[in-house]
Structures are given as C-alpha cells and as structure tokens.
Amino acid sequence: MEPVLLRARGVPDSRSIATYLAAGGYEGWKKALGMGPDAVTKEVLDSELRGRGGAGFPTGRKWSFVPKDHPGPRYLVCNADESEPGTFKDREIIEYDPHQVVEGVAIASFAIKANTAYIYIRGEFARWAKILEDAIAEARQRGFLGKNIMGSSFDLDIWVHRGAGAYICGEETALLESIEGKRGFPRLKPPFPAVVGVFGKPTVINNVETLACVPHIIVRGAAWFSSIGRPKNTGPKLFCVSGHVNRPGVFELPLGVTFREIIEEHAGGVRGGRKLKAFFPGGSSAPILTADEVDTGADFDACAAAGTMLGSGGVIVFDDTVDMVEVADNVAHFYAHESCGQCTPCREGSDWCMDILDRIVAGHGRPADPDTLLRICRFSSAGMTICPLGDAFALPISSIVNKYRSEFERRIAAATPLPQKKQPVLPWAGPRPGFGI
Amino acid sequence: MNTRPIVAASPEALQIVTFDAAMEARIAELLPRYPTRRAAILPVLWLCQERFGWISPGVVAAVAARLGEAPAFVEGVVSFYTMYQTAPPARYVLQVCTTLSCAWCGGRELVAHLKERLGISFGEITPDGTFQLVGVQCLGACGQAPVIQINDDYYENLDIAKLDAILDELAGRS
Ligand SMILES: Cc1cc2nc3c(=O)[nH]c(=O)nc-3n(C[C@H](O)[C@H](O)[C@H](O)COP(=O)(O)O)c2cc1C
Ligand code: SF4
Ligand code: FES
C-alpha cells in the first residue's frame, strides 16, 4: 500500500518543519480548527480508528467520554512509552516524522478542548525526546502552538515528559501517576481517566501511532480511512517484525493482512532457510501462536477470534531451533522485573513462574510444574489484579505451556532433583529482580 | 518487582547539594508546565543526574526541599525507576537488552562475552570504574537486535566483534 504514517521514511531532512509543510503538513490542523471540536470527534468516530497502543479501543468513542460540561482544565496525553517487548514503531514515527505526532496531538487536544498536552516518552528514548522537543519548538515558532493559534482563540502547550525506566508506566493510569511525579502504580478503574485523569482532571490517553493517524483522517476524510483494512478494523497499521526473520523492521500494511504475508513477504521469511515454529502476534503480552496459525488475520477481531491479541503489532518470530520452555522463562523474567508490586497475584505469581521456569530450564523440573504454572496464571488473570499486567504475564505463559506442553514434559522426564534446594541462576538470563539489584 | 535503595556511598553523599543559578533557571522553566510542584520531580531528578552524576541522599534532600516534598517521598520515586542511579555509576553504563528478540538474535552470547571480558556480573562495575554491566528489559529497538544502550546512546545490530571495537574505543578515551 501507499505509505501513510511512514511516508517520510527515507525522505531527506524529513524531520524539519519545512519538509513536513511541503508534504501538506499542518493542513489537518488548520482544517480541524475551522471544523470545531465536535465535527473533529465525529470524523474520527466515523473513520472507526481503533487505538494502536494495545487494547484497540475506538478512539472517537474515548474522546466522547470526556464530560462536555466539565469546568476547568482537561488534558491530552500521548503515550510514547513504547515498552512492550517486540514493539519499535513509535520510535520509527518520531525518528522520521515528529511533526506528524505534534499535529495529531494538537488536533486531539482541540477535539477534547484541552489546552495542555503531555507526551510521555520512555526514559531510554533520550534522543527521541529531544527530536520531539525540537519539533514542538519549531511548531510554536510558526504559530501552530501557543496562544490564539492561527487566530482561532484556541491555546495549546505541548510538553515532553520523560519517564525513567519502568514498563508499567506504559499502562495509562500508571503513566498518569508518573506525570504527577509519583511511583508508577496503576490506579483502580473506574473512575476512568476520561473523567478523573491526570491531576484529577478529565484526560484522554492515546498512543503515538493512533494520534499520527488523526491528521490524515481530517485531511482525507473518514471514508478514505475506513476504506483501508477490514470492517471495524480500519486503516493502516505499523507491524514491527523482529526475531528470526531475514528482514526485521517496521512495515506499514492495511489491518487484516495475514501474519503469513507479514512474515514471509514483507519480513523476507524465516532466516537461514529454517522453519517457523511460533510467533508472538502483538508483543509478548499476547498469547503465542504456532506455525499452524500463521494464516490468522492481523487485525483486532481476527486475533481475538484466534484467542490472542493484536496488541501493539509487535510480531516476534521464532524458528524451529528455539526451545519454548526458555521462551516462557524469558517472558517470566520480564514480567517479574516489571510488576509494580501492588497486587499479590501479579507480584508473587510472576516471581513464582520465574523461579519454576528457571528450575526447569536448569534441568531440575518436577512433574507437577506445568500444572502449577497454569494454576498460578489462572490466579493472575481475568480481573484478579488492578491492571492488565497480571493478565499480560499469565496469558502468554499459559499459552506456551498449553501449546508446547510436550517440550516441558520432555525436559522434566530427563530432570534431576534440585541440589540443596538452591534456586539455580541461569548464566544468560536477565538479572533476577528483587531488592538491591 | 524491582526496587533499589539509595546508597550512602561516602560521607559527602549525605551532604545536601546546592543548586546554582543555571540549575535554578532550568527548574524555573519546568515548574510552569505542571499545575503541581510535585509533577516536576521526575524532570528535576533528570537534571540532577545530569549534573551530579547520580541521585545521592544529598540530592534527594535538595530536591525534596526545593519542591516542598518529604525526602522519603522523593526517595520512593527514585527507587521505583530503574534509570535513576542510586549509587555512583561507572563512566560507561552498558545496558544490555536481555529480552526475547535480542536474547534469541545473539544477545545471550553478548552477555556471556561481556561477563567474561569485563570479569563482572550484572550490577557490578569494573575495578577501574570504566564499565558497569546492567541487564535491562526490551529497549524498543528489537528490529535491530541485539541492542545495548551505553549511557544515553543506542548501539544496534551488534555482534561480538563490533562490541569489542566499541569497548576498545570507549576504554581508550580519556
Ligand atoms: C502493562 C501495560 C503496558 C502498556 N504499555 C503501553 C505502551 O508502552 N505504549 C502504549 O501506547 N500503550 C501501552 N499500554 C496501553 C495503554 O494502557 C493505553 O491503553 C493506550 O496508551 C491507549 O492508547 P490508544 O487508545 O491510542 O491505544 C499498556 C498497557 C498495559 C496494561
Ligand atoms: S497487576 Fe501487577 S503491575 Fe498491575 S497494578 Fe497489580 S501488581 Fe502492579
Ligand atoms: S528485545 Fe531487545 S530491544 Fe526489544
């Protein structure tokens, strides 16, 4: 397809406002100011744009939850935390086309009548935070931000707020706490952020890619956007392909292509002529799919029907040399490290899974281990925790145990008892989380 | 869950630091961005880390006093976020991604090589204070696996030979 979100990739000097304006940049912003907030929201609603941050919630609907009659400030927050393993698309947008993000943030802020917007970017992305700050400064200098923008009497400031290393701050309510200057502890919902958000005010949180779609919808219309993709799964989507493929990278494709097309055609197939074994379709929080499921459609509803999630669009590919027990162990290390610790099923459950999986990998598995893992995971899903991170570790681990159980059993059959009951430490695994590391 | 105490590395680390005029000017720029002073904690801590190298107990006390918070509150924030250094860091902090795409595309081999070459494990610093090895989670650059972040910079598509060349270069810098 003709690139939309990545049209600037490869264009010389693509980050500068001059290049952006020459390609029709900020036309959407001008048009939106003329349309008024309600018409902008209606256009986004009609486009059927769904959030690209993970959950696929309809963006226009989210905007319309902000109470109309609320006196006082409200906020727009752009989520550039990009921490889901396998996801590297927001960085690509910011790298090549930061003004697209600034324009999307501006239009969304106008639609919900917010005069302040924050872009929350993960701490590691120092370079990309600077790129955004430079773009914001350029836009302000040209009068696209600030006071009385283009004579519309609408004011808007955008600030970049850097995180400092915490996956959980990608979760929207943890992110709001982090903007407020606190530890990133997710909040219980309801109230939802659209009613009580950052600083206690109505707040809309959208992902970078979601907001980057908005200027195109305003300029080219909802009908154009919804003609791309499939019904209820409309528009272009960035797929990040990593792992054992010949051409890893970010590919812009209509929602609804199959994972086979993404992996085989766009990413050049499994590398070294090997066979596909398994893949995460949407970051490591999504249940894993096997090679037999590669014809699943890459959209929100097709993934849900296949028992998984499109998530962030991070496709992680494993070839037939990969040991799935070790994959489960790696996933457990990630979530054990990133659990914020508020809820027992998530904090303890992710640690227990990590301990059990480390032990199986080290050659000391026990026959009851697979069922114990499944039981721990069951206790940490389906609403047993404050935020979805509880599900995010439980679902992928239980999917691996269920789909590759024979690999667990083979290892366990050959296992020896654990010497001195000492927890084994694997030489290659990440550091074991805990106090003092 | 991961949480790290702030280390009282030396008697000086306990001394409350003072912010000079340049620092105060940057703090003054930050404050109007937020409706509360508390919201400036993360950006002010970033400024301090840039300036003082790490977040010592003395920095915590100064940030708390400047923003009207209890030191315990600021310490709670610092210990939650892994990128704030809670002990004096090495000159180069090697943050090696240990997550899926990196791990299975050569990252495990890089980790083993680094541990052997530097003679240290995760969380440790070489005796000359040049390198510190930190195992981190996905850096959001998985298409360029394996990835290492050294201080603020990303190094991508690495292999052992490229990594060795980078380390030689860094170790040679004065
Ligand atoms: C544990 C966890 C981590 C998340 N990380 C991110 C992230 O890094 N980036 C992101 O945009 N959304 C992330 N989300 C989703 C956000 O909570 C939120 O749904 C999203 O930013 C909303 O934007 P959207 O409607 O445009 O998708 C995460 C959610 C959870 C539960
Ligand atoms: S589910 Fe996990 S990450 Fe989410 S609030 Fe509970 S402990 Fe924290
Ligand atoms: S897995 Fe290493 S950068 Fe994502």
XYZ file of C-alpha atoms and ligand atoms in Angstrom:
654
model
C 0.000 0.000 0.000
C 0.958 3.623 -0.380
C 2.701 4.619 2.860
C 0.703 6.958 5.071
C 2.290 7.052 8.520
C 5.740 6.238 7.158
C 5.604 8.403 4.059
C 8.563 10.455 5.306
C 10.846 7.454 5.881
C 13.786 7.844 3.560
C 12.969 11.443 2.560
C 15.995 13.729 3.059
C 15.700 16.083 6.037
C 12.301 14.535 6.789
C 12.232 15.808 10.384
C 12.256 19.516 9.580
C 9.060 21.534 9.559
C 9.853 22.812 6.049
C 9.800 19.273 4.651
C 6.651 18.494 6.593
C 4.866 21.613 5.329
C 5.922 20.905 1.741
C 4.236 17.492 2.032
C 0.970 19.125 3.171
C 1.784 19.110 6.867
C -0.410 21.037 9.342
C -3.231 21.241 6.754
C -5.206 18.887 9.017
C -4.620 21.207 11.961
C -5.852 24.246 10.010
C -8.878 22.339 8.780
C -9.687 20.991 12.250
C -9.646 24.492 13.770
C -12.223 25.501 11.171
C -14.420 22.462 11.782
C -14.837 22.784 15.546
C -14.256 20.113 18.221
C -17.471 18.138 17.748
C -17.047 17.758 13.994
C -13.448 16.608 14.508
C -14.549 13.958 17.010
C -17.331 12.859 14.656
C -14.894 12.435 11.765
C -12.587 10.269 13.911
C -15.575 8.283 15.159
C -16.733 7.674 11.567
C -13.258 6.572 10.497
C -13.573 3.708 13.023
C -9.974 4.316 14.089
C -9.089 1.965 16.967
C -6.273 2.614 19.437
C -2.867 1.339 18.364
C -1.428 1.166 21.896
C -2.654 -2.322 22.670
C -6.315 -2.516 23.523
C -7.846 -1.404 20.209
C -10.451 0.826 21.813
C -12.318 3.113 19.337
C -10.568 6.469 19.537
C -13.560 8.697 18.766
C -15.569 6.946 21.482
C -12.796 7.523 24.007
C -12.763 11.237 23.170
C -16.517 11.497 23.554
C -16.354 10.167 27.147
C -14.823 13.452 28.320
C -17.654 15.232 30.163
C -18.883 18.072 27.926
C -19.810 20.423 30.720
C -16.679 19.953 32.837
C -15.437 23.307 34.068
C -11.719 23.833 34.294
C -8.787 22.175 32.636
C -8.614 18.858 30.870
C -5.577 17.162 29.390
C -4.447 15.161 26.413
C -1.628 12.647 26.931
C 0.304 10.998 24.136
C 1.694 7.616 25.155
C 5.201 7.228 23.738
C 6.327 4.767 26.396
C 6.823 2.003 23.806
C 7.993 -0.694 26.214
C 6.074 -3.764 25.068
C 8.689 -6.347 24.044
C 8.797 -6.566 20.255
C 7.475 -3.038 19.670
C 9.520 -0.321 17.964
C 7.066 1.566 15.769
C 6.524 4.796 17.703
C 10.249 5.384 17.642
C 10.141 4.983 13.844
C 7.388 7.608 13.530
C 9.233 10.034 15.812
C 12.548 9.412 14.090
C 11.259 10.268 10.599
C 8.185 12.395 11.141
C 7.884 14.018 14.566
C 5.597 16.776 13.252
C 3.015 14.150 12.376
C 2.828 13.381 16.117
C 2.734 17.059 17.091
C -0.097 17.697 14.616
C -2.033 14.652 15.857
C -1.625 15.764 19.463
C -2.816 19.268 18.545
C -5.957 18.056 16.747
C -6.848 15.598 19.533
C -6.328 18.291 22.187
C -8.646 20.611 20.268
C -11.287 17.875 19.952
C -11.429 17.431 23.742
C -10.779 21.142 24.414
C -7.526 20.569 26.278
C -5.112 23.484 26.452
C -2.230 21.393 27.759
C -0.903 18.135 26.348
C 1.908 15.931 27.608
C 3.892 13.481 25.543
C 5.114 10.782 27.929
C 8.192 9.135 26.460
C 10.216 6.293 27.954
C 13.402 7.428 29.683
C 15.671 5.375 27.433
C 14.476 7.362 24.396
C 16.531 10.453 25.306
C 17.379 11.075 21.650
C 13.770 10.830 20.511
C 12.564 13.046 23.355
C 14.923 15.711 22.034
C 13.607 15.230 18.470
C 10.072 15.814 19.744
C 11.094 18.873 21.757
C 12.764 20.356 18.694
C 9.658 19.705 16.583
C 7.418 21.308 19.218
C 9.686 24.372 19.321
C 9.541 24.688 15.519
C 5.751 24.359 15.500
C 5.451 27.000 18.206
C 7.703 29.338 16.288
C 5.465 29.008 13.216
C 2.364 29.753 15.268
C 0.908 26.241 15.210
C 1.108 26.085 19.004
C 0.918 28.688 21.754
C -1.706 31.363 22.305
C -4.589 32.123 19.929
C -3.398 29.632 17.341
C -3.916 30.957 13.802
C -6.487 33.425 15.100
C -8.782 30.684 16.401
C -8.659 31.834 20.064
C -7.576 28.281 20.930
C -4.428 27.967 23.104
C -2.257 24.886 23.326
C 1.022 23.962 25.003
C 2.668 20.585 24.478
C 5.307 19.339 26.931
C 7.512 16.277 26.698
C 7.693 14.328 29.968
C 10.428 11.712 30.178
C 9.920 8.502 32.109
C 12.852 6.900 33.865
C 12.755 3.170 33.228
C 9.541 1.315 34.110
C 7.498 -0.804 31.681
C 4.406 -0.380 33.809
C 4.351 3.363 33.056
C 3.004 2.431 29.600
C -0.210 1.423 31.344
C -2.344 4.515 31.134
C -3.102 5.100 34.810
C 0.479 4.320 35.913
C 1.557 6.815 33.268
C -0.681 9.485 34.794
C 0.782 8.822 38.247
C 4.241 9.148 36.744
C 3.382 12.541 35.209
C 2.151 13.608 38.632
C 5.626 12.848 39.991
C 4.895 9.598 41.790
C 5.848 5.944 41.621
C 4.160 4.349 38.613
C 1.413 2.468 40.423
C -1.660 1.775 38.260
C -4.965 3.090 39.598
C -8.143 1.135 40.117
C -10.769 1.875 37.438
C -13.389 3.283 37.494
C -13.168 6.213 37.577
C -11.746 6.155 34.076
C -9.161 8.737 33.037
C -11.651 10.447 30.696
C -13.465 11.547 33.869
C -10.715 11.608 36.533
C -7.311 11.605 34.893
C -4.059 13.456 35.432
C -4.175 15.997 38.293
C -7.738 14.765 38.886
C -8.984 16.281 35.605
C -10.572 14.643 32.530
C -7.781 13.164 30.437
C -7.548 11.289 27.157
C -4.558 8.991 26.633
C -3.687 7.848 23.133
C -0.752 6.064 21.614
C 1.675 7.840 19.239
C 0.554 5.819 16.206
C -3.130 6.434 16.984
C -2.545 10.187 17.083
C -0.379 10.080 13.947
C -3.416 8.715 12.041
C -5.571 11.686 13.053
C -4.215 14.411 10.709
C -4.675 12.060 7.739
C -8.272 11.332 8.752
C -9.037 15.044 8.959
C -7.404 15.887 5.624
C -8.548 12.888 3.592
C -11.787 12.086 5.376
C -13.236 9.244 7.411
C -14.430 7.382 4.303
C -10.912 7.244 2.866
C -9.537 5.882 6.161
C -12.208 3.253 6.594
C -11.710 2.061 3.007
C -8.327 0.705 4.147
C -8.363 -2.599 6.030
C -11.441 -4.562 7.037
C -14.789 -3.542 8.533
C -14.324 -2.430 12.172
C -10.561 -2.879 11.708
C -9.794 0.097 9.554
C -6.740 1.985 8.468
C -3.042 1.418 8.041
C -1.101 -0.289 10.846
C 2.575 -0.454 11.633
C 3.792 -4.011 12.181
C 7.145 -4.447 13.909
C 8.769 -7.718 12.943
C 11.756 -8.956 14.943
C 13.428 -12.235 15.804
C 14.382 -14.900 13.302
C 13.470 -13.241 10.002
C 15.582 -12.131 7.060
C 14.417 -8.502 7.067
C 13.354 -7.351 10.512
C 11.793 -3.897 10.625
C 8.621 -1.809 10.657
C 6.114 -2.399 7.843
C 3.041 -0.309 7.156
C 0.189 -2.525 5.933
C -3.597 -2.424 5.997
C -5.149 -4.091 9.033
C -6.336 -7.575 8.154
C -3.383 -8.878 6.133
C -2.336 -12.310 7.373
C 0.650 -12.962 9.585
C 1.902 -15.233 6.804
C 2.086 -12.270 4.436
C 3.793 -10.105 7.074
C 6.406 -12.715 7.950
C 7.005 -14.321 4.556
C 6.612 -11.449 2.106
C 7.464 -8.315 3.989
C 9.985 -9.575 6.522
C 11.564 -11.919 3.981
C 10.659 -15.176 5.709
C 12.424 -17.110 8.436
C 16.149 -16.629 8.201
C 18.702 -19.255 7.309
C 16.063 -21.251 5.405
C 14.730 -22.607 8.690
C 11.109 -23.296 9.523
C 8.773 -21.109 11.527
C 7.998 -22.540 14.954
C 5.989 -19.901 16.779
C 5.394 -16.151 16.976
C 4.001 -13.549 19.306
C 1.447 -11.640 17.197
C 1.325 -8.442 19.241
C 4.121 -8.118 21.753
C 4.964 -10.598 24.480
C 1.735 -9.907 26.382
C -0.287 -11.608 23.640
C -0.758 -15.390 23.772
C 1.663 -17.104 21.397
C 0.587 -18.547 18.034
C 2.072 -21.682 16.443
C 3.287 -22.097 12.858
C -0.079 -23.695 12.053
C -1.826 -20.443 12.987
C 0.190 -18.225 10.646
C -2.818 -17.615 8.380
C -4.581 -15.715 11.166
C -5.564 -12.195 10.116
C -3.529 -9.395 11.627
C -6.372 -7.307 12.981
C -8.079 -6.812 16.337
C -11.074 -9.082 15.774
C -9.298 -11.903 13.910
C -6.678 -12.078 16.668
C -9.358 -12.127 19.350
C -11.111 -14.966 17.484
C -7.807 -16.874 17.474
C -7.568 -16.465 21.259
C -4.828 -13.865 21.202
C -4.387 -10.083 20.728
C -3.117 -7.783 18.027
C -1.731 -5.737 20.919
C 0.868 -3.263 19.768
C 1.610 -5.033 16.461
C 4.957 -6.394 17.640
C 5.474 -9.673 15.779
C 8.282 -11.711 17.397
C 9.291 -14.681 15.247
C 10.955 -17.894 16.474
C 12.461 -20.545 14.206
C 12.465 -24.283 14.828
C 15.692 -24.208 16.859
C 14.022 -22.328 19.694
C 13.204 -24.052 22.964
C 9.770 -22.857 24.074
C 10.468 -23.534 27.753
C 13.259 -20.978 27.543
C 10.921 -18.528 25.818
C 8.424 -18.896 28.670
C 11.277 -18.348 31.131
C 12.412 -15.180 29.370
C 8.837 -13.855 29.419
C 8.567 -14.630 33.139
C 11.792 -12.732 33.867
C 10.433 -9.700 32.046
C 7.155 -9.502 33.953
C 8.689 -10.428 37.308
C 11.012 -7.469 36.821
C 8.284 -5.095 35.653
C 5.403 -5.926 38.021
C 4.820 -2.840 40.149
C 4.153 -4.992 43.201
C 0.731 -3.707 44.257
C -1.233 -6.938 43.679
C -0.286 -10.283 45.202
C -1.264 -12.482 42.219
C 0.905 -10.449 39.854
C 3.861 -9.682 42.130
C 4.196 -13.167 43.628
C 2.801 -15.062 40.635
C 5.306 -13.630 38.177
C 8.149 -14.391 40.638
C 6.958 -17.952 41.188
C 6.663 -18.564 37.451
C 10.191 -17.236 37.001
C 11.554 -19.489 39.762
C 9.788 -22.590 38.454
C 10.800 -21.942 34.852
C 14.423 -21.215 35.807
C 14.438 -24.506 37.654
C 13.001 -26.453 34.694
C 15.492 -24.844 32.309
C 18.359 -25.672 34.669
C 17.353 -29.357 34.458
C 15.507 -29.730 37.765
C 11.855 -29.682 36.679
C 9.203 -31.670 38.546
C 6.176 -33.494 37.104
C 3.702 -31.131 38.756
C 5.356 -27.975 37.371
C 3.277 -27.448 34.188
C 0.016 -27.620 36.120
C 1.406 -25.415 38.867
C 2.322 -22.806 36.259
C -1.176 -22.945 34.792
C -2.705 -22.574 38.240
C -0.578 -19.558 39.116
C -1.505 -17.975 35.795
C -5.200 -18.606 36.362
C -4.976 -16.728 39.647
C -3.464 -13.709 37.972
C -5.909 -13.167 35.130
C -9.478 -12.175 34.396
C -9.831 -9.253 36.744
C -7.899 -10.537 39.763
C -5.499 -7.595 39.631
C -5.591 -3.805 39.478
C -4.190 -3.522 35.960
C -3.859 -5.834 32.944
C -0.187 -6.638 33.627
C -1.474 -9.540 35.695
C -3.018 -10.972 32.522
C -0.077 -9.862 30.440
C 2.264 -12.360 32.089
C -0.311 -15.057 32.753
C -1.756 -15.384 29.251
C 1.461 -15.810 27.241
C 2.974 -18.209 29.784
C -0.138 -20.361 29.969
C -0.424 -20.326 26.158
C 3.136 -21.649 25.875
C 2.523 -24.349 28.496
C -0.679 -25.416 26.749
C 0.633 -25.369 23.194
C 4.094 -26.806 23.846
C 3.423 -28.987 26.841
C 5.367 -31.925 25.399
C 8.554 -29.799 25.469
C 8.060 -29.186 29.176
C 7.377 -32.855 29.803
C 10.419 -33.979 27.836
C 12.677 -31.777 29.931
C 11.012 -32.827 33.160
C 11.357 -36.533 32.304
C 15.116 -36.047 31.995
C 15.394 -33.834 35.101
C 17.436 -34.450 38.233
C 16.487 -33.319 41.753
C 17.473 -29.799 42.692
C 20.705 -29.952 44.693
C 20.494 -28.376 48.162
C 17.174 -26.753 47.290
C 19.141 -23.870 45.875
C 17.460 -21.743 43.238
C 19.548 -22.083 40.047
C 20.831 -18.940 38.345
C 20.996 -19.131 34.561
C 24.099 -17.546 33.063
C 22.346 -15.773 30.186
C 19.064 -14.711 31.764
C 18.459 -11.144 32.845
C 19.264 -10.151 36.411
C 16.900 -11.561 38.956
C 14.680 -8.754 40.147
C 14.418 -8.029 43.805
C 15.872 -5.754 46.380
C 19.260 -4.262 45.865
C 19.995 -5.150 42.233
C 9.152 -6.074 41.195
C 12.415 -4.242 41.424
C 13.444 -1.657 43.941
C 16.865 -0.349 44.874
C 17.974 1.500 47.990
C 19.826 4.777 47.615
C 23.406 4.203 48.725
C 25.192 6.453 51.191
C 28.436 5.840 49.313
C 30.515 8.296 51.329
C 30.018 10.991 53.969
C 29.891 13.575 51.153
C 26.968 11.751 49.559
C 24.870 12.707 52.580
C 25.661 16.407 52.248
C 22.704 18.309 50.852
C 23.677 19.681 47.438
C 23.020 23.252 46.374
C 21.530 24.290 43.062
C 23.431 27.046 41.290
C 21.805 29.788 39.197
C 21.934 27.763 35.970
C 20.177 24.856 37.629
C 17.602 27.144 39.233
C 16.900 28.663 35.813
C 16.180 25.251 34.363
C 13.934 24.336 37.278
C 12.082 27.615 36.814
C 11.458 26.630 33.194
C 9.989 23.290 34.253
C 7.616 24.396 37.005
C 5.029 26.269 34.879
C 4.492 23.149 32.754
C 2.572 21.475 35.560
C -0.199 22.549 37.938
C 1.634 20.973 40.909
C 5.245 21.237 42.030
C 5.312 17.504 42.715
C 4.939 16.793 38.984
C 8.357 18.327 38.424
C 10.065 15.596 40.473
C 10.961 13.346 37.522
C 12.361 16.109 35.304
C 14.233 17.714 38.209
C 15.761 14.339 39.092
C 16.902 14.037 35.460
C 18.557 17.446 35.710
C 20.267 16.372 38.926
C 21.509 13.120 37.461
C 22.970 15.034 34.522
C 24.595 17.484 36.871
C 25.724 15.416 39.871
C 26.159 12.040 38.135
C 23.826 10.145 40.400
C 20.981 10.596 42.869
C 22.724 10.636 46.252
C 20.897 11.042 49.565
C 22.083 14.676 49.439
C 20.404 15.171 46.057
C 17.194 13.616 47.373
C 17.210 16.063 50.280
C 17.787 19.039 47.972
C 15.066 18.031 45.505
C 12.632 17.452 48.370
C 13.406 20.853 49.903
C 13.150 22.652 46.557
C 9.806 21.089 45.610
C 8.243 21.048 49.068
C 8.147 17.268 49.467
C 9.278 14.924 52.209
C 12.650 13.309 51.410
C 11.007 9.904 51.913
C 8.549 10.658 49.122
C 11.302 11.620 46.698
C 13.307 8.556 47.716
C 10.271 6.388 46.975
C 10.093 7.828 43.480
C 13.819 7.430 42.840
C 13.862 3.793 43.928
C 10.929 2.910 41.645
C 12.528 3.981 38.360
C 15.483 1.899 37.198
C 17.232 4.666 35.261
C 17.972 6.837 38.252
C 21.410 5.840 39.506
C 21.211 5.181 43.233
C 24.965 4.646 43.620
C 27.911 6.305 41.866
C 27.925 4.807 38.345
C 30.850 3.821 36.159
C 31.917 6.115 33.343
C 30.092 3.910 30.838
C 26.940 2.065 31.839
C 26.418 -0.878 29.480
C 22.693 -1.608 29.470
C 22.310 -4.910 27.675
C 18.868 -5.920 26.476
C 18.025 -9.415 27.761
C 14.502 -9.667 26.316
C 13.168 -12.020 23.627
C 14.223 -10.657 20.235
C 17.666 -9.635 21.448
C 18.195 -12.797 23.511
C 17.498 -15.061 20.525
C 19.410 -12.971 17.984
C 22.795 -13.005 19.686
C 22.065 -11.157 22.932
C 22.815 -14.127 25.167
C 26.199 -14.512 23.535
C 26.897 -10.803 24.083
C 26.016 -11.127 27.760
C 28.331 -14.121 28.187
C 31.110 -12.312 26.334
C 30.752 -9.119 28.368
C 30.808 -11.002 31.648
C 33.954 -12.778 30.576
C 35.747 -9.805 29.056
C 34.993 -7.439 31.922
C 35.118 -10.056 34.684
C 31.946 -8.719 36.294
C 28.280 -9.746 36.535
C 25.103 -7.741 36.258
C 25.019 -4.800 38.636
C 28.816 -4.640 39.003
C 31.485 -2.134 37.981
C 34.982 -2.904 36.698
C 37.675 -2.107 39.304
C 38.945 0.851 37.255
C 35.457 2.382 37.247
C 35.167 2.386 33.443
C 32.358 -0.059 32.755
C 29.211 -1.098 34.567
C 27.132 -4.033 33.348
C 23.371 -3.791 33.663
C 20.876 -6.303 32.285
C 17.813 -4.425 31.079
C 14.477 -5.283 29.511
C 13.393 -4.547 25.928
C 14.785 -1.200 24.754
C 12.209 -0.725 21.981
C 14.651 -1.367 19.149
C 14.040 -5.102 18.629
C 14.298 -4.900 14.823
C 17.970 -4.013 15.292
C 18.674 -6.812 17.787
C 20.853 -7.298 19.675
C 20.908 -3.871 21.259
C 22.987 -2.265 24.015
C 22.446 1.205 25.397
C 25.656 2.837 26.603
C 24.853 5.862 28.753
C 22.284 7.663 26.536
C 23.228 6.145 23.180
C 21.831 3.102 21.402
C 24.204 0.630 19.720
C 22.286 -1.703 17.415
C 22.802 -4.784 15.215
C 25.752 -5.804 17.371
C 27.943 -8.845 17.305
C 30.920 -9.713 19.482
C 33.468 -8.149 17.110
C 31.548 -4.854 16.825
C 31.014 -4.727 20.569
C 34.702 -5.320 21.245
C 35.599 -2.477 18.896
C 33.192 -0.155 20.709
C 34.525 -1.105 24.138
C 38.134 -0.676 22.989
C 37.281 2.765 21.690
C 35.494 3.818 24.888
C 38.208 2.421 27.160
C 40.804 4.384 25.164
C 39.007 7.715 25.608
C 40.333 9.826 28.414
C 1.204 -3.223 31.213
C 0.781 -2.320 30.108
C 1.724 -1.651 29.347
C 1.346 -0.797 28.315
N 2.317 -0.183 27.591
C 1.941 0.682 26.599
C 2.934 1.372 25.842
O 4.142 1.188 26.047
N 2.533 2.234 24.877
C 1.196 2.445 24.616
O 0.876 3.234 23.754
N 0.243 1.802 25.317
C 0.586 0.933 26.301
N -0.399 0.303 27.025
C -1.813 0.598 26.717
C -2.274 1.848 27.458
O -2.713 1.495 28.757
C -3.433 2.534 26.776
O -4.439 1.594 26.578
C -3.086 3.141 25.445
O -1.997 4.006 25.535
C -4.281 3.882 24.926
O -3.998 4.434 23.667
P -4.815 4.012 22.371
O -6.271 4.045 22.714
O -4.415 5.018 21.374
O -4.370 2.624 22.029
C -0.032 -0.587 28.044
C -0.976 -1.258 28.808
C -0.587 -2.115 29.815
C -1.644 -2.819 30.608
S -1.386 -6.206 38.060
Fe 0.799 -6.162 38.540
S 1.580 -4.319 37.531
Fe -0.671 -4.139 37.579
S -1.098 -2.973 39.444
Fe -1.147 -5.129 40.026
S 0.962 -5.628 40.706
Fe 1.035 -3.683 39.588
S 14.044 -7.193 22.700
Fe 15.894 -6.066 22.806
S 15.257 -4.105 22.147
Fe 13.377 -5.195 22.210
